Coordinates of C-alpha atoms in Angstrom, one line a residue:
Chain D
X1 CA 8.8 11.9 38.7
X2 CA 10.7 14.7 36.9
X3 CA 11.0 13.9 33.2
X4 CA 13.0 15.8 30.6
X5 CA 12.2 15.9 26.9
X6 CA 14.7 17.3 24.4
X7 CA 13.0 18.0 21.1
X8 CA 9.3 19.0 21.2
X9 CA 8.0 17.7 17.9
X10 CA 5.2 15.2 17.4
X11 CA 6.8 12.4 19.5
X12 CA 8.4 14.6 22.2
X13 CA 5.2 16.7 22.5
X14 CA 3.0 13.6 22.6
X15 CA 5.2 12.0 25.3
X16 CA 4.9 15.1 27.3
X17 CA 1.1 15.2 27.1
X18 CA 0.9 11.5 28.0
X19 CA 3.4 11.5 30.8
X20 CA 1.9 14.6 32.4
X21 CA -1.6 13.0 32.3
X22 CA 0.0 10.2 34.4
X23 CA 1.1 12.7 37.0
X24 CA 4.7 13.3 36.1
X25 CA 6.4 16.7 35.9
X26 CA 7.7 17.4 32.4
X27 CA 10.4 19.8 31.4
X28 CA 11.1 20.5 27.7
X29 CA 13.9 21.9 25.7
X30 CA 13.6 23.1 22.1
X31 CA 15.8 25.1 19.8
X32 CA 12.8 27.4 19.0
X33 CA 11.3 29.6 21.7
X34 CA 8.0 29.6 19.8
X35 CA 7.9 25.8 20.1
X36 CA 8.5 26.1 23.9
X37 CA 5.6 28.5 24.2
X38 CA 3.3 26.3 22.2
X39 CA 4.3 23.2 24.2
X40 CA 3.5 25.0 27.4
X41 CA 0.2 26.3 26.0
X42 CA -0.8 22.9 24.8
X43 CA 0.0 21.3 28.2
X44 CA 2.7 19.1 26.8
X45 CA 5.2 20.4 29.4
X46 CA 5.2 22.1 32.8
X47 CA 8.0 24.3 31.7
X48 CA 10.2 24.6 28.6
X49 CA 13.2 26.6 27.4
X50 CA 16.1 26.8 25.0
X51 CA 18.8 25.8 27.5
X52 CA 19.7 22.2 28.2
X53 CA 20.4 23.5 31.8
X54 CA 16.7 22.8 32.4
X55 CA 17.5 19.0 32.3
X56 CA 19.6 19.1 35.5
X57 CA 16.6 18.2 37.7
X58 CA 15.3 15.5 35.3
X59 CA 15.5 11.9 36.5
X60 CA 14.9 10.5 33.0
X61 CA 15.6 12.4 29.8
X62 CA 13.9 11.4 26.5
X63 CA 16.0 12.4 23.5
X64 CA 13.4 13.3 20.8
X65 CA 15.5 15.2 18.2
X66 CA 16.0 14.0 14.7
X67 CA 18.7 11.3 14.4
X68 CA 21.1 13.7 12.7
X69 CA 21.1 16.0 15.8
X70 CA 21.4 13.3 18.5
X71 CA 25.1 13.0 18.8
X72 CA 25.8 16.7 19.1
X73 CA 22.8 17.2 21.4
X74 CA 24.1 14.5 23.8
X75 CA 27.6 16.0 23.9
X76 CA 26.0 19.3 24.9
X77 CA 23.6 17.7 27.3
X78 CA 26.0 15.5 29.3
X79 CA 27.5 18.3 31.5
X80 CA 23.9 19.2 32.7
X81 CA 23.0 15.6 33.9
X82 CA 23.5 14.1 37.3
X83 CA 25.3 10.8 37.5
X84 CA 22.1 8.7 37.9
X85 CA 20.0 10.4 35.2
X86 CA 18.7 7.8 32.8
X87 CA 18.9 8.8 29.1
X88 CA 16.7 7.2 26.5
X89 CA 15.9 8.1 22.9
X90 CA 13.0 7.7 20.4
X91 CA 14.9 7.2 17.2
X92 CA 13.6 4.9 14.5
X93 CA 16.9 3.0 14.1
X94 CA 18.7 1.6 17.0
X95 CA 22.1 0.1 16.0
X96 CA 23.6 3.4 15.0
X97 CA 22.0 5.3 17.9
X98 CA 23.2 2.8 20.6
X99 CA 26.7 2.7 19.1
X100 CA 26.8 6.5 19.1
X101 CA 25.2 7.5 22.3
X102 CA 26.0 4.7 24.8
X103 CA 29.8 5.7 24.8
X104 CA 28.7 9.3 25.7
X105 CA 26.4 8.3 28.6
X106 CA 26.5 4.8 30.1
X107 CA 23.1 5.1 31.8
X108 CA 21.5 5.0 28.4
X109 CA 18.9 2.7 26.9
X110 CA 17.7 2.9 23.3
X111 CA 14.0 3.1 22.6
X112 CA 11.6 3.4 19.7
X113 CA 7.9 4.1 20.1
X114 CA 6.4 3.0 16.8
X115 CA 3.7 5.6 16.5
X116 CA 3.1 8.6 14.2
X117 CA 0.7 10.5 12.1
X118 CA 1.0 12.2 8.7
X119 CA 1.6 15.5 10.6
X120 CA 4.6 16.6 12.5
X121 CA 5.5 19.2 15.1
X122 CA 4.2 20.2 18.4
X123 CA 0.7 21.2 17.1
X124 CA 0.2 17.6 15.9
X125 CA 1.1 16.1 19.3
X126 CA -1.6 13.8 20.8
X127 CA -1.9 12.5 24.4
X128 CA -2.9 9.0 23.2
X129 CA -0.5 8.7 20.3
X130 CA 1.2 5.7 21.9
X131 CA -1.9 3.9 23.0
X132 CA -1.7 0.3 21.7
X133 CA 1.5 1.1 19.8
X134 CA 4.7 -1.0 20.1
X135 CA 7.5 0.5 22.2
X136 CA 10.8 -1.2 21.5
X137 CA 13.6 -1.0 24.1
X138 CA 17.1 -2.2 23.0
X139 CA 19.3 -2.8 26.0
X140 CA 22.8 -4.3 25.3
X141 CA 25.0 -6.3 27.7
X142 CA 26.4 -3.1 29.1
X143 CA 23.1 -1.3 29.7
X144 CA 22.3 -0.9 33.4
X145 CA 19.3 -3.1 34.2
X146 CA 17.8 -0.2 36.3
X147 CA 17.7 2.1 33.4
X148 CA 15.7 -0.4 31.3
X149 CA 13.3 -1.0 34.1
X150 CA 12.8 2.7 34.8
X151 CA 12.0 3.6 31.1
X152 CA 9.7 0.6 30.9
X153 CA 7.9 1.6 34.0
X154 CA 7.3 5.0 32.6
X155 CA 6.0 4.1 29.1
X156 CA 4.1 0.9 29.9
X157 CA 1.2 2.8 31.6
X158 CA 0.8 4.7 28.3
X159 CA -0.9 1.5 27.0
X160 CA 2.2 0.7 24.9
X161 CA 3.1 -2.8 23.9
X162 CA 6.7 -3.2 25.2
X163 CA 9.3 -5.2 23.2
X164 CA 12.9 -5.8 24.3
X165 CA 15.5 -6.9 21.7
X166 CA 19.0 -6.3 20.5
X167 CA 19.6 -3.1 18.5
X168 CA 20.5 -5.0 15.4
X169 CA 17.4 -7.2 15.6
X170 CA 15.3 -4.1 15.9
X171 CA 16.9 -2.7 12.8
X172 CA 16.4 -5.9 10.8
X173 CA 12.8 -6.1 11.8
X174 CA 12.0 -2.5 10.9
X175 CA 14.0 -2.9 7.6
X176 CA 11.4 -5.5 6.6
X177 CA 8.2 -3.9 7.7
X178 CA 8.9 -0.2 7.5
X179 CA 12.0 0.7 5.5
X180 CA 11.8 -1.9 2.7
X181 CA 8.2 -1.0 2.0
X182 CA 9.2 2.7 1.5
X183 CA 11.8 1.7 -1.1
X184 CA 9.6 -0.8 -3.0
X185 CA 6.7 1.7 -3.0
X186 CA 8.9 4.5 -4.2
X187 CA 10.3 2.2 -7.0
X188 CA 6.7 1.6 -8.0
X189 CA 5.9 5.2 -8.5
X190 CA 9.3 5.9 -10.2
X191 CA 8.7 2.9 -12.6
X192 CA 5.2 4.1 -13.5
X193 CA 6.3 7.7 -14.4
X194 CA 9.0 6.2 -16.6
X195 CA 6.3 5.1 -19.1
X196 CA 7.4 6.6 -22.4
X197 CA 3.9 6.7 -24.1
X198 CA 2.2 9.8 -22.9
X199 CA -1.3 8.4 -23.8
X200 CA -0.7 5.3 -21.6
X201 CA 0.7 7.4 -18.8
X202 CA -2.3 9.8 -18.8
X203 CA -4.6 6.8 -18.9
X204 CA -2.8 5.2 -16.0
X205 CA -3.2 8.4 -14.0
X206 CA -6.9 8.5 -14.7
X207 CA -7.5 4.8 -13.8
X208 CA -5.4 4.5 -10.6
X209 CA -7.6 3.9 -7.6
X210 CA -7.4 2.3 -4.1
X211 CA -4.9 -0.4 -5.0
X212 CA -2.4 2.1 -6.3
X213 CA -3.2 4.6 -3.6
X214 CA -2.3 2.1 -0.8
X215 CA 0.7 0.5 -2.5
X216 CA 2.3 3.9 -3.3
X217 CA 1.5 5.7 -0.1
X218 CA 4.7 5.3 1.8
X219 CA 6.8 5.7 -1.3
X220 CA 5.3 9.1 -2.0
X221 CA 5.9 10.3 1.5
X222 CA 8.5 12.7 3.0
X223 CA 11.8 12.2 1.2
X224 CA 13.7 13.1 4.3
X225 CA 12.3 10.0 6.1
X226 CA 13.2 7.7 3.3
X227 CA 16.7 9.1 3.1
X228 CA 17.1 8.8 6.9
X229 CA 16.2 5.1 6.8
X230 CA 18.7 4.4 4.1
X231 CA 21.5 6.4 5.8
X232 CA 21.1 5.1 9.3
X233 CA 19.8 1.6 8.6
X234 CA 21.9 1.0 5.5
X235 CA 23.2 -2.5 6.2
X236 CA 19.8 -4.0 7.3
X237 CA 18.0 -2.3 4.4
X238 CA 20.4 -3.5 1.8
X239 CA 20.0 -7.0 3.2
X240 CA 16.2 -6.8 2.9
X241 CA 16.4 -5.2 -0.6
X242 CA 18.6 -8.1 -1.9
X243 CA 16.1 -10.6 -0.6
X244 CA 13.3 -8.7 -2.1
X245 CA 15.0 -8.5 -5.5
X246 CA 15.6 -12.3 -5.4
X247 CA 11.8 -12.8 -4.7
X248 CA 10.9 -10.4 -7.5
X249 CA 13.2 -12.2 -9.9
X250 CA 11.5 -15.5 -9.0
X251 CA 8.1 -14.0 -9.6
X252 CA 9.1 -12.5 -12.9
X253 CA 10.5 -15.9 -14.0
X254 CA 7.2 -17.6 -13.1
X255 CA 5.3 -15.1 -15.3
X256 CA 7.8 -15.2 -18.2
X257 CA 7.7 -19.0 -18.2
X258 CA 3.9 -19.1 -17.8
X259 CA 4.5 -21.2 -14.7
X260 CA 1.1 -20.6 -13.3
X261 CA 1.3 -23.3 -10.7
X262 CA 4.3 -21.8 -9.1
X263 CA 2.9 -18.3 -9.3
X264 CA -0.4 -19.4 -7.7
X265 CA 1.5 -21.2 -4.9
X266 CA 3.5 -18.0 -4.2
X267 CA 0.3 -15.8 -4.2
X268 CA -1.5 -18.3 -1.9
X269 CA 1.5 -18.2 0.4
X270 CA 1.4 -14.4 0.6
X271 CA -2.3 -14.3 1.1
X272 CA -1.9 -16.7 4.0
X273 CA 1.1 -15.0 5.6
X274 CA -0.1 -11.4 5.6
X275 CA -2.5 -11.7 8.6
X276 CA 0.5 -12.8 10.7
X277 CA 1.9 -9.3 10.3
X278 CA -1.3 -7.5 11.2
X279 CA -2.6 -9.1 14.4
Chain A
X1 CA -34.3 -0.5 -23.2
X2 CA -34.0 -4.3 -22.8
X3 CA -30.7 -5.1 -21.3
X4 CA -29.2 -8.6 -20.9
X5 CA -26.6 -9.5 -18.3
X6 CA -24.8 -12.8 -18.4
X7 CA -23.1 -13.5 -15.1
X8 CA -24.8 -12.1 -11.9
X9 CA -21.9 -11.6 -9.6
X10 CA -20.7 -8.3 -8.0
X11 CA -20.4 -6.4 -11.3
X12 CA -23.3 -8.0 -13.2
X13 CA -25.6 -7.6 -10.2
X14 CA -24.5 -4.0 -9.6
X15 CA -25.0 -3.1 -13.3
X16 CA -28.5 -4.6 -13.1
X17 CA -29.4 -2.5 -10.0
X18 CA -28.0 0.6 -11.6
X19 CA -29.6 0.2 -15.0
X20 CA -33.0 -0.7 -13.6
X21 CA -32.9 2.4 -11.5
X22 CA -32.5 4.3 -14.7
X23 CA -35.7 2.7 -16.2
X24 CA -34.2 -0.1 -18.2
X25 CA -35.6 -3.6 -18.2
X26 CA -32.9 -6.1 -17.2
X27 CA -32.8 -9.8 -17.9
X28 CA -30.2 -11.9 -16.2
X29 CA -28.6 -15.3 -16.8
X30 CA -26.6 -17.3 -14.3
X31 CA -25.4 -20.8 -14.1
X32 CA -26.9 -21.1 -10.6
X33 CA -30.6 -21.0 -10.1
X34 CA -30.1 -19.8 -6.5
X35 CA -28.2 -16.8 -7.9
X36 CA -31.1 -16.1 -10.3
X37 CA -33.5 -16.1 -7.3
X38 CA -31.3 -13.8 -5.3
X39 CA -30.9 -11.4 -8.2
X40 CA -34.6 -11.1 -8.6
X41 CA -35.2 -10.8 -4.9
X42 CA -32.6 -8.0 -4.7
X43 CA -34.1 -6.1 -7.6
X44 CA -31.0 -6.5 -9.8
X45 CA -33.0 -8.0 -12.6
X46 CA -36.6 -8.0 -13.8
X47 CA -36.3 -11.7 -14.6
X48 CA -33.5 -14.3 -14.6
X49 CA -32.9 -17.9 -15.6
X50 CA -30.3 -20.5 -16.5
X51 CA -30.8 -20.4 -20.3
X52 CA -29.1 -18.0 -22.6
X53 CA -32.4 -18.1 -24.6
X54 CA -33.5 -15.3 -22.3
X55 CA -31.0 -13.0 -24.2
X56 CA -33.0 -13.1 -27.4
X57 CA -35.0 -10.0 -26.6
X58 CA -32.0 -8.0 -25.3
X59 CA -30.8 -5.0 -27.3
X60 CA -27.5 -4.9 -25.4
X61 CA -25.9 -7.8 -23.6
X62 CA -23.3 -7.2 -20.9
X63 CA -20.9 -10.2 -20.5
X64 CA -20.1 -10.3 -16.8
X65 CA -18.6 -13.8 -16.4
X66 CA -15.0 -14.5 -15.3
X67 CA -12.4 -14.1 -18.1
X68 CA -11.9 -17.8 -18.3
X69 CA -15.6 -18.4 -19.1
X70 CA -16.0 -15.7 -21.7
X71 CA -15.1 -17.4 -24.9
X72 CA -17.2 -20.5 -24.3
X73 CA -20.1 -18.4 -23.1
X74 CA -20.1 -16.2 -26.3
X75 CA -20.0 -19.3 -28.5
X76 CA -23.1 -20.6 -26.7
X77 CA -24.7 -17.1 -26.7
X78 CA -24.4 -16.2 -30.3
X79 CA -27.3 -18.4 -31.7
X80 CA -29.7 -16.5 -29.3
X81 CA -28.8 -13.0 -30.5
X82 CA -30.4 -11.0 -33.2
X83 CA -28.1 -9.4 -35.8
X84 CA -28.2 -5.9 -34.3
X85 CA -27.7 -6.9 -30.6
X86 CA -24.7 -5.1 -29.1
X87 CA -22.4 -7.2 -27.0
X88 CA -20.0 -5.7 -24.5
X89 CA -18.0 -7.2 -21.6
X90 CA -16.6 -6.0 -18.2
X91 CA -13.4 -8.0 -18.1
X92 CA -10.3 -6.4 -16.5
X93 CA -8.0 -7.0 -19.5
X94 CA -9.0 -6.0 -22.9
X95 CA -6.4 -7.1 -25.5
X96 CA -7.1 -10.8 -25.0
X97 CA -10.9 -10.2 -24.7
X98 CA -11.2 -8.1 -27.8
X99 CA -9.0 -10.5 -29.8
X100 CA -11.1 -13.5 -28.6
X101 CA -14.7 -12.1 -28.7
X102 CA -14.7 -9.7 -31.7
X103 CA -14.3 -12.6 -34.3
X104 CA -17.3 -14.3 -32.7
X105 CA -19.6 -11.3 -32.7
X106 CA -18.7 -8.2 -34.8
X107 CA -21.1 -5.9 -33.0
X108 CA -18.9 -6.1 -29.9
X109 CA -17.2 -3.4 -27.9
X110 CA -14.8 -4.2 -25.0
X111 CA -15.5 -2.5 -21.7
X112 CA -14.0 -2.3 -18.2
X113 CA -15.8 -0.6 -15.4
X114 CA -13.1 -0.1 -12.8
X115 CA -15.0 -0.6 -9.6
X116 CA -15.1 -3.3 -7.0
X117 CA -15.3 -4.1 -3.3
X118 CA -13.5 -6.6 -1.2
X119 CA -16.7 -8.8 -1.5
X120 CA -17.9 -10.7 -4.5
X121 CA -21.2 -12.3 -5.7
X122 CA -24.8 -11.1 -6.0
X123 CA -25.2 -10.3 -2.3
X124 CA -22.4 -7.7 -2.6
X125 CA -23.9 -5.9 -5.5
X126 CA -24.5 -2.2 -5.0
X127 CA -26.6 0.2 -7.1
X128 CA -23.9 3.0 -6.9
X129 CA -20.8 0.8 -7.4
X130 CA -19.9 2.7 -10.6
X131 CA -20.6 6.2 -9.3
X132 CA -17.5 8.3 -10.0
X133 CA -15.6 5.2 -11.3
X134 CA -13.7 5.0 -14.6
X135 CA -15.5 3.0 -17.3
X136 CA -13.1 2.2 -20.1
X137 CA -14.3 1.4 -23.6
X138 CA -11.9 -0.1 -26.1
X139 CA -13.2 0.1 -29.7
X140 CA -10.9 -1.0 -32.5
X141 CA -10.9 0.1 -36.2
X142 CA -13.5 -2.6 -36.9
X143 CA -15.9 -1.9 -34.0
X144 CA -19.2 -0.4 -35.3
X145 CA -19.5 3.2 -34.1
X146 CA -23.1 2.7 -33.1
X147 CA -22.1 -0.1 -30.7
X148 CA -19.7 2.2 -28.9
X149 CA -22.2 5.1 -28.7
X150 CA -24.9 2.8 -27.4
X151 CA -22.9 1.3 -24.6
X152 CA -21.5 4.7 -23.7
X153 CA -25.1 6.2 -23.6
X154 CA -26.1 3.4 -21.2
X155 CA -23.2 3.6 -18.7
X156 CA -22.6 7.4 -18.7
X157 CA -25.8 8.1 -16.7
X158 CA -24.4 5.8 -13.9
X159 CA -22.0 8.7 -13.1
X160 CA -19.1 6.9 -14.6
X161 CA -16.0 8.6 -16.0
X162 CA -15.8 7.3 -19.6
X163 CA -12.4 6.7 -21.2
X164 CA -12.0 5.4 -24.8
X165 CA -8.7 3.9 -25.8
X166 CA -7.1 1.0 -27.7
X167 CA -7.2 -2.4 -26.0
X168 CA -3.5 -2.6 -25.7
X169 CA -3.2 0.9 -24.2
X170 CA -5.8 -0.1 -21.6
X171 CA -3.7 -3.2 -20.7
X172 CA -0.5 -1.2 -20.4
X173 CA -2.2 1.3 -18.2
X174 CA -3.7 -1.2 -15.8
X175 CA -0.5 -3.2 -15.8
X176 CA 1.1 -0.1 -14.2
X177 CA -1.5 0.9 -11.7
X178 CA -3.2 -2.4 -10.9
X179 CA -1.3 -5.5 -11.9
X180 CA 2.3 -4.4 -11.2
X181 CA 1.3 -3.3 -7.6
X182 CA -0.1 -6.7 -6.9
X183 CA 3.2 -8.4 -7.9
X184 CA 5.4 -5.9 -6.1
X185 CA 3.2 -6.1 -3.0
X186 CA 3.2 -9.9 -3.0
X187 CA 7.0 -9.9 -3.4
X188 CA 7.2 -7.8 -0.3
X189 CA 5.3 -10.3 1.8
X190 CA 7.2 -13.2 0.3
X191 CA 10.5 -11.6 1.0
X192 CA 9.6 -10.8 4.6
X193 CA 8.5 -14.3 5.4
X194 CA 11.9 -15.5 4.0
X195 CA 13.7 -14.0 7.0
X196 CA 15.7 -16.9 8.4
X197 CA 16.0 -15.6 12.0
X198 CA 12.8 -16.5 13.9
X199 CA 13.4 -13.8 16.5
X200 CA 13.6 -11.1 13.9
X201 CA 10.6 -12.5 12.0
X202 CA 8.5 -12.5 15.2
X203 CA 9.6 -9.0 16.0
X204 CA 8.7 -7.8 12.4
X205 CA 5.2 -9.3 12.8
X206 CA 4.8 -7.5 16.1
X207 CA 6.0 -4.2 14.8
X208 CA 4.2 -4.1 11.4
X209 CA 1.6 -1.3 11.3
X210 CA -0.1 1.0 8.8
X211 CA 2.8 1.3 6.3
X212 CA 3.1 -2.4 6.0
X213 CA -0.6 -2.9 6.0
X214 CA -1.2 -0.6 3.0
X215 CA 1.9 -1.7 1.0
X216 CA 1.0 -5.4 1.4
X217 CA -2.8 -5.2 1.0
X218 CA -3.1 -6.0 -2.7
X219 CA -0.3 -8.6 -2.6
X220 CA -2.1 -10.5 0.2
X221 CA -5.4 -10.5 -1.7
X222 CA -7.2 -13.2 -3.7
X223 CA -4.6 -15.4 -5.5
X224 CA -7.1 -16.1 -8.3
X225 CA -7.1 -12.4 -9.2
X226 CA -3.3 -12.1 -9.3
X227 CA -3.1 -15.2 -11.4
X228 CA -5.7 -13.9 -13.8
X229 CA -3.8 -10.7 -14.3
X230 CA -0.6 -12.6 -15.1
X231 CA -2.2 -15.0 -17.4
X232 CA -4.4 -12.6 -19.4
X233 CA -2.1 -9.5 -19.3
X234 CA 1.2 -11.3 -19.5
X235 CA 3.0 -9.2 -22.1
X236 CA 2.1 -5.8 -20.5
X237 CA 2.8 -7.0 -17.0
X238 CA 6.2 -8.4 -17.9
X239 CA 7.0 -5.0 -19.6
X240 CA 6.1 -3.2 -16.4
X241 CA 7.9 -5.7 -14.2
X242 CA 11.2 -5.2 -16.2
X243 CA 10.9 -1.5 -15.9
X244 CA 10.2 -1.8 -12.1
X245 CA 13.3 -4.1 -11.7
X246 CA 15.5 -1.6 -13.4
X247 CA 14.2 1.2 -11.1
X248 CA 14.7 -1.0 -8.0
X249 CA 18.3 -1.8 -9.1
X250 CA 19.0 1.9 -9.5
X251 CA 17.7 2.5 -6.0
X252 CA 19.7 -0.4 -4.5
X253 CA 22.8 1.0 -6.2
X254 CA 22.2 4.5 -4.7
X255 CA 21.9 3.0 -1.3
X256 CA 24.9 0.6 -1.7
X257 CA 27.1 3.5 -2.9
X258 CA 25.8 5.9 -0.2
X259 CA 24.8 8.1 -3.1
X260 CA 22.3 10.1 -0.9
X261 CA 22.0 12.9 -3.3
X262 CA 20.6 10.6 -6.0
X263 CA 18.4 8.7 -3.6
X264 CA 17.0 12.0 -2.3
X265 CA 16.3 13.2 -5.9
X266 CA 14.5 10.0 -6.6
X267 CA 12.4 10.2 -3.5
X268 CA 11.5 13.8 -4.1
X269 CA 10.4 12.8 -7.6
X270 CA 8.1 10.1 -6.4
X271 CA 6.7 12.4 -3.7
X272 CA 5.9 14.9 -6.4
X273 CA 4.5 12.5 -8.9
X274 CA 2.2 10.5 -6.7
X275 CA -0.6 13.0 -6.5
X276 CA -0.8 13.0 -10.4
X277 CA -2.2 9.4 -10.1
X278 CA -4.7 10.2 -7.4
X279 CA -6.7 13.2 -8.6

């Protein structure tokens, strides 16, 4: 099948590598000619170029640009598509994307492959990035069934675990397990550096080890990513943050009131619940 | 030198292995005769038994029991010590320990080797557990200088990084980098499982990956440990929790008000600050 990929970063490049290894022909578009050259050299695409005109022979186009560029890219892309071209994206929020893109191209299905590395860009692309990773598809009532089936048929052989859900349910779920953790983790770092006694702060820096390392990792990551989560998944994130603050207040009250029985019950509950999230 | 170890768990057993490998004679006491046998078999002690009478020939005694057992153990131990025996402990909070133990034995210096594994007990003991780990000593104005020097001379050759500070400064520092992360991480899990829509909760469980795994790890750990932190380091932990809640409220306000500039500044600050804690 002829596949188009717009945006040849980590995700677009990895999709290209994976889909080509499954026998598809992959055409890529990037804004940077250097990226096109590297994508060809790395075997992520059969051909690549700067013009969206390349997408006219694609039967399915994966939109792999940053969220902020999606709307303008699709407006520019639409004149190059044939009527039955299926468009899908890889954005990490789905409510906003589906609301924005579906009106521009009806044969569109939202998607979110939940995979990544600490690196970004075409050089970081990996052929097995999606192996065993969740791949969420978010059709709505108006999404053509054939579009969903086609995208699913393309990405299932990459050893992905397919989920289908409503865009808003996706956004609520990732608010809990991806976006909320970034904010609670960043708040942890920000609170620690607010320590007013320099001797205590220096000691804290010296004593921090694996517990702090793990708990602070996503909060000390790329600020652009955290900002994007808050901007594009604002409603679901605020909902999760409010629930988190309520839980935190409850925990603080237990500790202030020396209510060890309640604190222990809460900690037993979290110990028991965590493995459910990590199967 | 003749070293005594009271409590032959992960820390006591590892200290025995390490100190014996540096040529010291190690005598151990445990409440379980099976543990004594295993400590001898593993080479963690030269001899071990159930009676604190074994400690009478020790020049330095490491108190390695759980915090809750320390006071009663020292009351029972004191009649077996000679006047110049140095007593030290390995408890993970220091204000409460020093306040409780120093009046019972003046030749006492509080200590905290910051090392551990996910396992516990004598079978988990490792000779190099303390290698490159911080070892905090918390002398006060009334601690004999010789006691501090002696303990430091014993543990420095184990490749530890020695810190000396006041007991309360230790407790404030570990509240930030060890005890607060447990509570924020447990609150994250507790908030997530409060999701009322079963479809969203199931999706969240399916989609959780490394970000959630790391951020939730210490909050899904042994409830006894979290409880101990709150009970014995209550004041410093509440202080850190209040500061954390203030920071969280600030972050929520930025997101609610779509104040992306302030949110970005905060996330840039946390990205920049984190490496200071992980040198």
